[in-house]
């Protein structure tokens, strides 16, 4: 699975380089380690991710986000592998960006995946102290009676110094599967520390709550991450990207 993300990044960068009018605004490559504990089990997850933001003229651009993960349940020894890719085609609207989102996620072994379609909206420009991202989308899930999920996502980052930014996120997902109505909420707060303008260290603490009307489940999640930034958008006041993580993929 980790080879897929390298392939996605290579293809994305090659396409961008071949487009005469394309300009690299930013790119990011990183790794996170996540621990989840609660009703879902005690699960450890390693995720490799990359984000690329290409500009096509002064007003238009495309962000592409890819991620690949491997997780293990410490109690049952069960494992899972998956990958996803999300593209956000946007137009600059002065105080942010507005555009359409397409995505695809797949799980290894079960040959099942999902397609995502939606609208993305970003507030904040390079150099601003406050940036936020908003998403409203539907997800068509393969082979589950063509079920559709509705996803709403909000994330925010506020630069509090030249090296530190505070982050937060809140996501809601609704899906009807096999006659059950699932409502899921996820939330997190975190901090980004920039050892240099291009080297970012991050830590978040959050959780999730799911309810189908008959039973509920809750989990606590902690994550540590490191990433390297390319291009002109660096440091805690950088223009934020919509990432695969924003969509729950």
Short mmCIF file of N, CA and C in Angstrom, two decimals, residues 114-225:
data_model
loop_
_atom_site.label_atom_id
_atom_site.label_comp_id
_atom_site.label_asym_id
_atom_site.label_seq_id
_atom_site.Cartn_x
_atom_site.Cartn_y
_atom_site.Cartn_z
N UNK A 114 -14.92 3.36 -2.11
CA UNK A 114 -15.96 4.37 -2.11
C UNK A 114 -15.52 5.56 -2.95
N UNK A 115 -16.49 6.21 -3.59
CA UNK A 115 -16.25 7.43 -4.35
C UNK A 115 -16.84 8.61 -3.61
N UNK A 116 -16.15 9.75 -3.65
CA UNK A 116 -16.60 10.95 -2.95
C UNK A 116 -16.81 12.08 -3.94
N UNK A 117 -17.93 12.81 -3.76
CA UNK A 117 -18.24 13.96 -4.59
C UNK A 117 -18.73 15.09 -3.66
N UNK A 118 -18.21 16.30 -3.85
CA UNK A 118 -18.65 17.34 -2.95
C UNK A 118 -18.17 18.72 -3.34
N UNK A 119 -18.41 19.65 -2.42
CA UNK A 119 -18.03 21.05 -2.57
C UNK A 119 -17.08 21.41 -1.43
N UNK A 120 -15.96 22.04 -1.76
CA UNK A 120 -14.99 22.45 -0.76
C UNK A 120 -14.88 23.97 -0.72
N UNK A 121 -14.59 24.48 0.47
CA UNK A 121 -14.51 25.93 0.68
C UNK A 121 -13.41 26.21 1.69
N UNK A 122 -12.47 27.07 1.33
CA UNK A 122 -11.37 27.43 2.22
C UNK A 122 -11.41 28.94 2.50
N UNK A 123 -11.14 29.30 3.74
CA UNK A 123 -11.07 30.71 4.15
C UNK A 123 -9.65 30.99 4.62
N UNK A 124 -9.08 32.08 4.15
CA UNK A 124 -7.73 32.45 4.55
C UNK A 124 -6.76 32.37 3.40
N UNK A 125 -5.81 33.29 3.38
CA UNK A 125 -4.77 33.32 2.37
C UNK A 125 -3.40 33.22 3.02
N UNK A 126 -2.38 33.04 2.20
CA UNK A 126 -1.02 32.95 2.71
C UNK A 126 -0.68 34.18 3.55
N UNK A 127 -0.12 33.94 4.73
CA UNK A 127 0.24 35.02 5.63
C UNK A 127 -0.80 35.34 6.68
N UNK A 128 -2.04 34.86 6.49
CA UNK A 128 -3.08 35.09 7.49
C UNK A 128 -2.83 34.22 8.73
N UNK A 129 -3.28 34.72 9.87
CA UNK A 129 -3.13 33.96 11.11
C UNK A 129 -4.14 32.83 11.22
N UNK A 130 -5.30 32.99 10.56
CA UNK A 130 -6.38 32.02 10.70
C UNK A 130 -6.75 31.44 9.34
N UNK A 131 -6.81 30.10 9.28
CA UNK A 131 -7.24 29.40 8.07
C UNK A 131 -8.27 28.36 8.47
N UNK A 132 -9.27 28.14 7.60
CA UNK A 132 -10.24 27.09 7.86
C UNK A 132 -10.64 26.42 6.55
N UNK A 133 -11.09 25.18 6.66
CA UNK A 133 -11.55 24.41 5.51
C UNK A 133 -12.91 23.81 5.83
N UNK A 134 -13.78 23.80 4.82
CA UNK A 134 -15.14 23.31 5.00
C UNK A 134 -15.47 22.37 3.84
N UNK A 135 -16.22 21.31 4.13
CA UNK A 135 -16.56 20.34 3.10
C UNK A 135 -17.98 19.84 3.31
N UNK A 136 -18.72 19.74 2.22
CA UNK A 136 -20.01 19.06 2.21
C UNK A 136 -19.99 18.11 1.04
N UNK A 137 -20.16 16.82 1.30
CA UNK A 137 -19.99 15.84 0.24
C UNK A 137 -20.84 14.61 0.48
N UNK A 138 -20.99 13.82 -0.56
CA UNK A 138 -21.62 12.51 -0.46
C UNK A 138 -20.59 11.46 -0.87
N UNK A 139 -20.72 10.27 -0.28
CA UNK A 139 -19.82 9.16 -0.58
C UNK A 139 -20.65 7.97 -1.03
N UNK A 140 -20.40 7.49 -2.25
CA UNK A 140 -21.04 6.28 -2.75
C UNK A 140 -20.16 5.09 -2.43
N UNK A 141 -20.71 4.14 -1.69
CA UNK A 141 -19.94 3.00 -1.20
C UNK A 141 -20.19 1.79 -2.09
N UNK A 142 -19.12 1.14 -2.51
CA UNK A 142 -19.22 -0.01 -3.40
C UNK A 142 -19.89 -1.19 -2.70
N UNK A 143 -20.75 -1.89 -3.45
CA UNK A 143 -21.22 -3.22 -3.07
C UNK A 143 -21.98 -3.27 -1.75
N UNK A 144 -22.48 -2.12 -1.27
CA UNK A 144 -23.34 -2.16 -0.08
C UNK A 144 -24.68 -1.55 -0.49
N UNK A 145 -25.34 -2.22 -1.45
CA UNK A 145 -26.62 -1.75 -1.95
C UNK A 145 -26.55 -0.30 -2.41
N UNK A 146 -25.38 0.10 -2.94
CA UNK A 146 -25.18 1.46 -3.44
C UNK A 146 -25.54 2.50 -2.39
N UNK A 147 -25.10 2.28 -1.16
CA UNK A 147 -25.40 3.21 -0.08
C UNK A 147 -24.63 4.51 -0.28
N UNK A 148 -25.19 5.58 0.24
CA UNK A 148 -24.59 6.90 0.14
C UNK A 148 -24.44 7.50 1.52
N UNK A 149 -23.26 8.04 1.80
CA UNK A 149 -23.01 8.73 3.06
C UNK A 149 -22.95 10.23 2.81
N UNK A 150 -23.42 11.00 3.77
CA UNK A 150 -23.33 12.46 3.73
C UNK A 150 -22.26 12.89 4.73
N UNK A 151 -21.29 13.67 4.27
CA UNK A 151 -20.16 14.05 5.11
C UNK A 151 -20.09 15.57 5.21
N UNK A 152 -19.92 16.06 6.43
CA UNK A 152 -19.69 17.48 6.67
C UNK A 152 -18.43 17.60 7.52
N UNK A 153 -17.48 18.41 7.05
CA UNK A 153 -16.18 18.50 7.73
C UNK A 153 -15.79 19.97 7.91
N UNK A 154 -15.21 20.26 9.07
CA UNK A 154 -14.71 21.60 9.36
C UNK A 154 -13.37 21.47 10.06
N UNK A 155 -12.37 22.21 9.59
CA UNK A 155 -11.07 22.22 10.24
C UNK A 155 -10.55 23.65 10.30
N UNK A 156 -9.74 23.94 11.31
CA UNK A 156 -9.25 25.30 11.51
C UNK A 156 -7.82 25.24 12.01
N UNK A 157 -7.02 26.23 11.62
CA UNK A 157 -5.64 26.36 12.10
C UNK A 157 -5.37 27.84 12.37
N UNK A 158 -4.82 28.12 13.54
CA UNK A 158 -4.53 29.49 13.93
C UNK A 158 -3.07 29.61 14.34
N UNK A 159 -2.33 30.47 13.64
CA UNK A 159 -0.93 30.70 13.98
C UNK A 159 -0.85 31.59 15.22
N UNK A 160 -0.16 31.11 16.25
CA UNK A 160 -0.03 31.89 17.49
C UNK A 160 1.38 32.46 17.65
N UNK A 161 2.31 32.02 16.81
CA UNK A 161 3.66 32.57 16.78
C UNK A 161 4.27 32.22 15.43
N UNK A 162 5.52 32.55 15.23
CA UNK A 162 6.20 32.23 13.98
C UNK A 162 6.62 30.77 13.90
N UNK A 163 6.40 30.01 14.96
CA UNK A 163 6.75 28.60 14.96
C UNK A 163 5.60 27.67 15.34
N UNK A 164 4.50 28.21 15.85
CA UNK A 164 3.45 27.38 16.43
C UNK A 164 2.08 27.76 15.87
N UNK A 165 1.28 26.73 15.58
CA UNK A 165 -0.12 26.91 15.20
C UNK A 165 -0.97 25.93 15.99
N UNK A 166 -2.15 26.38 16.38
CA UNK A 166 -3.13 25.54 17.06
C UNK A 166 -4.16 25.09 16.03
N UNK A 167 -4.52 23.81 16.07
CA UNK A 167 -5.44 23.26 15.08
C UNK A 167 -6.64 22.62 15.77
N UNK A 168 -7.70 22.45 15.00
CA UNK A 168 -8.89 21.78 15.49
C UNK A 168 -9.73 21.28 14.34
N UNK A 169 -10.56 20.28 14.62
CA UNK A 169 -11.40 19.73 13.56
C UNK A 169 -12.67 19.11 14.13
N UNK A 170 -13.74 19.15 13.33
CA UNK A 170 -15.01 18.53 13.70
C UNK A 170 -15.65 17.98 12.43
N UNK A 171 -15.98 16.69 12.44
CA UNK A 171 -16.57 16.04 11.28
C UNK A 171 -17.84 15.31 11.68
N UNK A 172 -18.80 15.28 10.75
CA UNK A 172 -20.05 14.55 10.96
C UNK A 172 -20.34 13.72 9.71
N UNK A 173 -20.72 12.47 9.91
CA UNK A 173 -21.06 11.58 8.81
C UNK A 173 -22.38 10.88 9.10
N UNK A 174 -23.26 10.86 8.10
CA UNK A 174 -24.52 10.12 8.21
C UNK A 174 -24.54 9.08 7.10
N UNK A 175 -24.91 7.85 7.44
CA UNK A 175 -25.01 6.79 6.45
C UNK A 175 -26.06 5.78 6.89
N UNK A 176 -26.84 5.30 5.93
CA UNK A 176 -27.80 4.24 6.18
C UNK A 176 -27.27 2.96 5.55
N UNK A 177 -27.01 1.95 6.37
CA UNK A 177 -26.45 0.68 5.91
C UNK A 177 -27.29 -0.46 6.48
N UNK A 178 -27.80 -1.31 5.60
CA UNK A 178 -28.57 -2.48 6.01
C UNK A 178 -29.70 -2.10 6.95
N UNK A 179 -30.36 -0.98 6.69
CA UNK A 179 -31.49 -0.57 7.50
C UNK A 179 -31.15 0.18 8.76
N UNK A 180 -29.86 0.36 9.05
CA UNK A 180 -29.43 1.10 10.23
C UNK A 180 -28.98 2.51 9.83
N UNK A 181 -29.37 3.49 10.63
CA UNK A 181 -28.95 4.88 10.41
C UNK A 181 -27.78 5.18 11.33
N UNK A 182 -26.60 5.32 10.74
CA UNK A 182 -25.38 5.58 11.52
C UNK A 182 -25.07 7.07 11.53
N UNK A 183 -24.88 7.62 12.72
CA UNK A 183 -24.40 8.98 12.88
C UNK A 183 -23.04 8.92 13.56
N UNK A 184 -22.05 9.55 12.96
CA UNK A 184 -20.70 9.51 13.52
C UNK A 184 -20.14 10.93 13.64
N UNK A 185 -19.61 11.24 14.81
CA UNK A 185 -18.95 12.51 15.06
C UNK A 185 -17.48 12.24 15.39
N UNK A 186 -16.58 12.98 14.78
CA UNK A 186 -15.17 12.93 15.16
C UNK A 186 -14.68 14.34 15.44
N UNK A 187 -13.74 14.46 16.36
CA UNK A 187 -13.27 15.77 16.78
C UNK A 187 -11.80 15.65 17.20
N UNK A 188 -11.07 16.76 17.12
CA UNK A 188 -9.68 16.75 17.55
C UNK A 188 -9.20 18.18 17.78
N UNK A 189 -8.22 18.30 18.64
CA UNK A 189 -7.48 19.55 18.84
C UNK A 189 -6.00 19.19 18.81
N UNK A 190 -5.17 20.12 18.35
CA UNK A 190 -3.76 19.78 18.22
C UNK A 190 -2.87 21.00 18.14
N UNK A 191 -1.59 20.72 17.96
CA UNK A 191 -0.60 21.78 17.85
C UNK A 191 0.40 21.39 16.77
N UNK A 192 0.80 22.38 15.98
CA UNK A 192 1.87 22.21 14.99
C UNK A 192 3.08 23.03 15.45
N UNK A 193 4.24 22.41 15.43
CA UNK A 193 5.47 23.11 15.76
C UNK A 193 6.40 23.03 14.56
N UNK A 194 6.93 24.17 14.13
CA UNK A 194 7.79 24.24 12.97
C UNK A 194 9.24 24.37 13.43
N UNK A 195 9.96 23.24 13.38
CA UNK A 195 11.37 23.26 13.74
C UNK A 195 12.14 24.18 12.80
N UNK A 196 11.76 24.17 11.53
CA UNK A 196 12.17 25.15 10.53
C UNK A 196 10.90 25.49 9.75
N UNK A 197 10.91 26.50 8.90
CA UNK A 197 9.69 26.79 8.14
C UNK A 197 9.20 25.62 7.30
N UNK A 198 10.09 24.65 7.00
CA UNK A 198 9.70 23.53 6.15
C UNK A 198 9.52 22.22 6.91
N UNK A 199 9.97 22.12 8.13
CA UNK A 199 9.85 20.88 8.90
C UNK A 199 8.79 21.07 9.98
N UNK A 200 7.70 20.31 9.85
CA UNK A 200 6.57 20.45 10.76
C UNK A 200 6.43 19.22 11.64
N UNK A 201 6.32 19.43 12.94
CA UNK A 201 6.00 18.38 13.90
C UNK A 201 4.60 18.66 14.43
N UNK A 202 3.80 17.62 14.59
CA UNK A 202 2.41 17.84 15.01
C UNK A 202 1.98 16.79 16.03
N UNK A 203 1.01 17.17 16.84
CA UNK A 203 0.40 16.27 17.81
C UNK A 203 -1.06 16.65 17.96
N UNK A 204 -1.94 15.66 17.97
CA UNK A 204 -3.37 15.91 18.15
C UNK A 204 -3.95 14.92 19.14
N UNK A 205 -5.03 15.33 19.77
CA UNK A 205 -5.80 14.47 20.68
C UNK A 205 -7.27 14.67 20.35
N UNK A 206 -7.97 13.57 20.18
CA UNK A 206 -9.38 13.67 19.80
C UNK A 206 -10.13 12.39 20.08
N UNK A 207 -11.22 12.22 19.38
CA UNK A 207 -12.03 11.03 19.58
C UNK A 207 -13.16 10.96 18.59
N UNK A 208 -14.00 9.96 18.78
CA UNK A 208 -15.15 9.76 17.90
C UNK A 208 -16.30 9.15 18.69
N UNK A 209 -17.51 9.39 18.17
CA UNK A 209 -18.71 8.82 18.77
C UNK A 209 -19.64 8.41 17.63
N UNK A 210 -20.12 7.17 17.67
CA UNK A 210 -21.01 6.64 16.64
C UNK A 210 -22.24 6.04 17.28
N UNK A 211 -23.40 6.22 16.63
CA UNK A 211 -24.66 5.73 17.17
C UNK A 211 -25.56 5.31 16.01
N UNK A 212 -26.14 4.11 16.08
CA UNK A 212 -27.06 3.65 15.04
C UNK A 212 -28.51 3.59 15.53
N UNK A 213 -28.78 4.18 16.68
CA UNK A 213 -30.12 4.16 17.23
C UNK A 213 -30.36 3.01 18.19
N UNK A 214 -29.53 1.98 18.11
CA UNK A 214 -29.66 0.83 19.00
C UNK A 214 -28.44 0.66 19.90
N UNK A 215 -27.29 0.98 19.35
CA UNK A 215 -26.04 0.85 20.11
C UNK A 215 -25.12 2.01 19.74
N UNK A 216 -24.16 2.27 20.61
CA UNK A 216 -23.23 3.36 20.37
C UNK A 216 -21.81 2.90 20.67
N UNK A 217 -20.84 3.62 20.15
CA UNK A 217 -19.43 3.31 20.37
C UNK A 217 -18.65 4.61 20.44
N UNK A 218 -17.68 4.67 21.32
CA UNK A 218 -16.84 5.86 21.43
C UNK A 218 -15.39 5.44 21.55
N UNK A 219 -14.49 6.27 21.03
CA UNK A 219 -13.06 5.99 21.04
C UNK A 219 -12.30 7.27 21.31
N UNK A 220 -11.10 7.12 21.84
CA UNK A 220 -10.17 8.22 22.03
C UNK A 220 -8.98 7.99 21.11
N UNK A 221 -8.46 9.07 20.52
CA UNK A 221 -7.39 8.94 19.52
C UNK A 221 -6.30 9.97 19.77
N UNK A 222 -5.05 9.52 19.71
CA UNK A 222 -3.90 10.42 19.82
C UNK A 222 -3.00 10.19 18.61
N UNK A 223 -2.43 11.28 18.08
CA UNK A 223 -1.62 11.17 16.87
C UNK A 223 -0.38 12.04 16.98
N UNK A 224 0.73 11.51 16.47
CA UNK A 224 1.98 12.24 16.32
C UNK A 224 2.36 12.21 14.85
N UNK A 225 2.90 13.33 14.34
CA UNK A 225 3.24 13.35 12.93
C UNK A 225 4.44 14.23 12.64
#
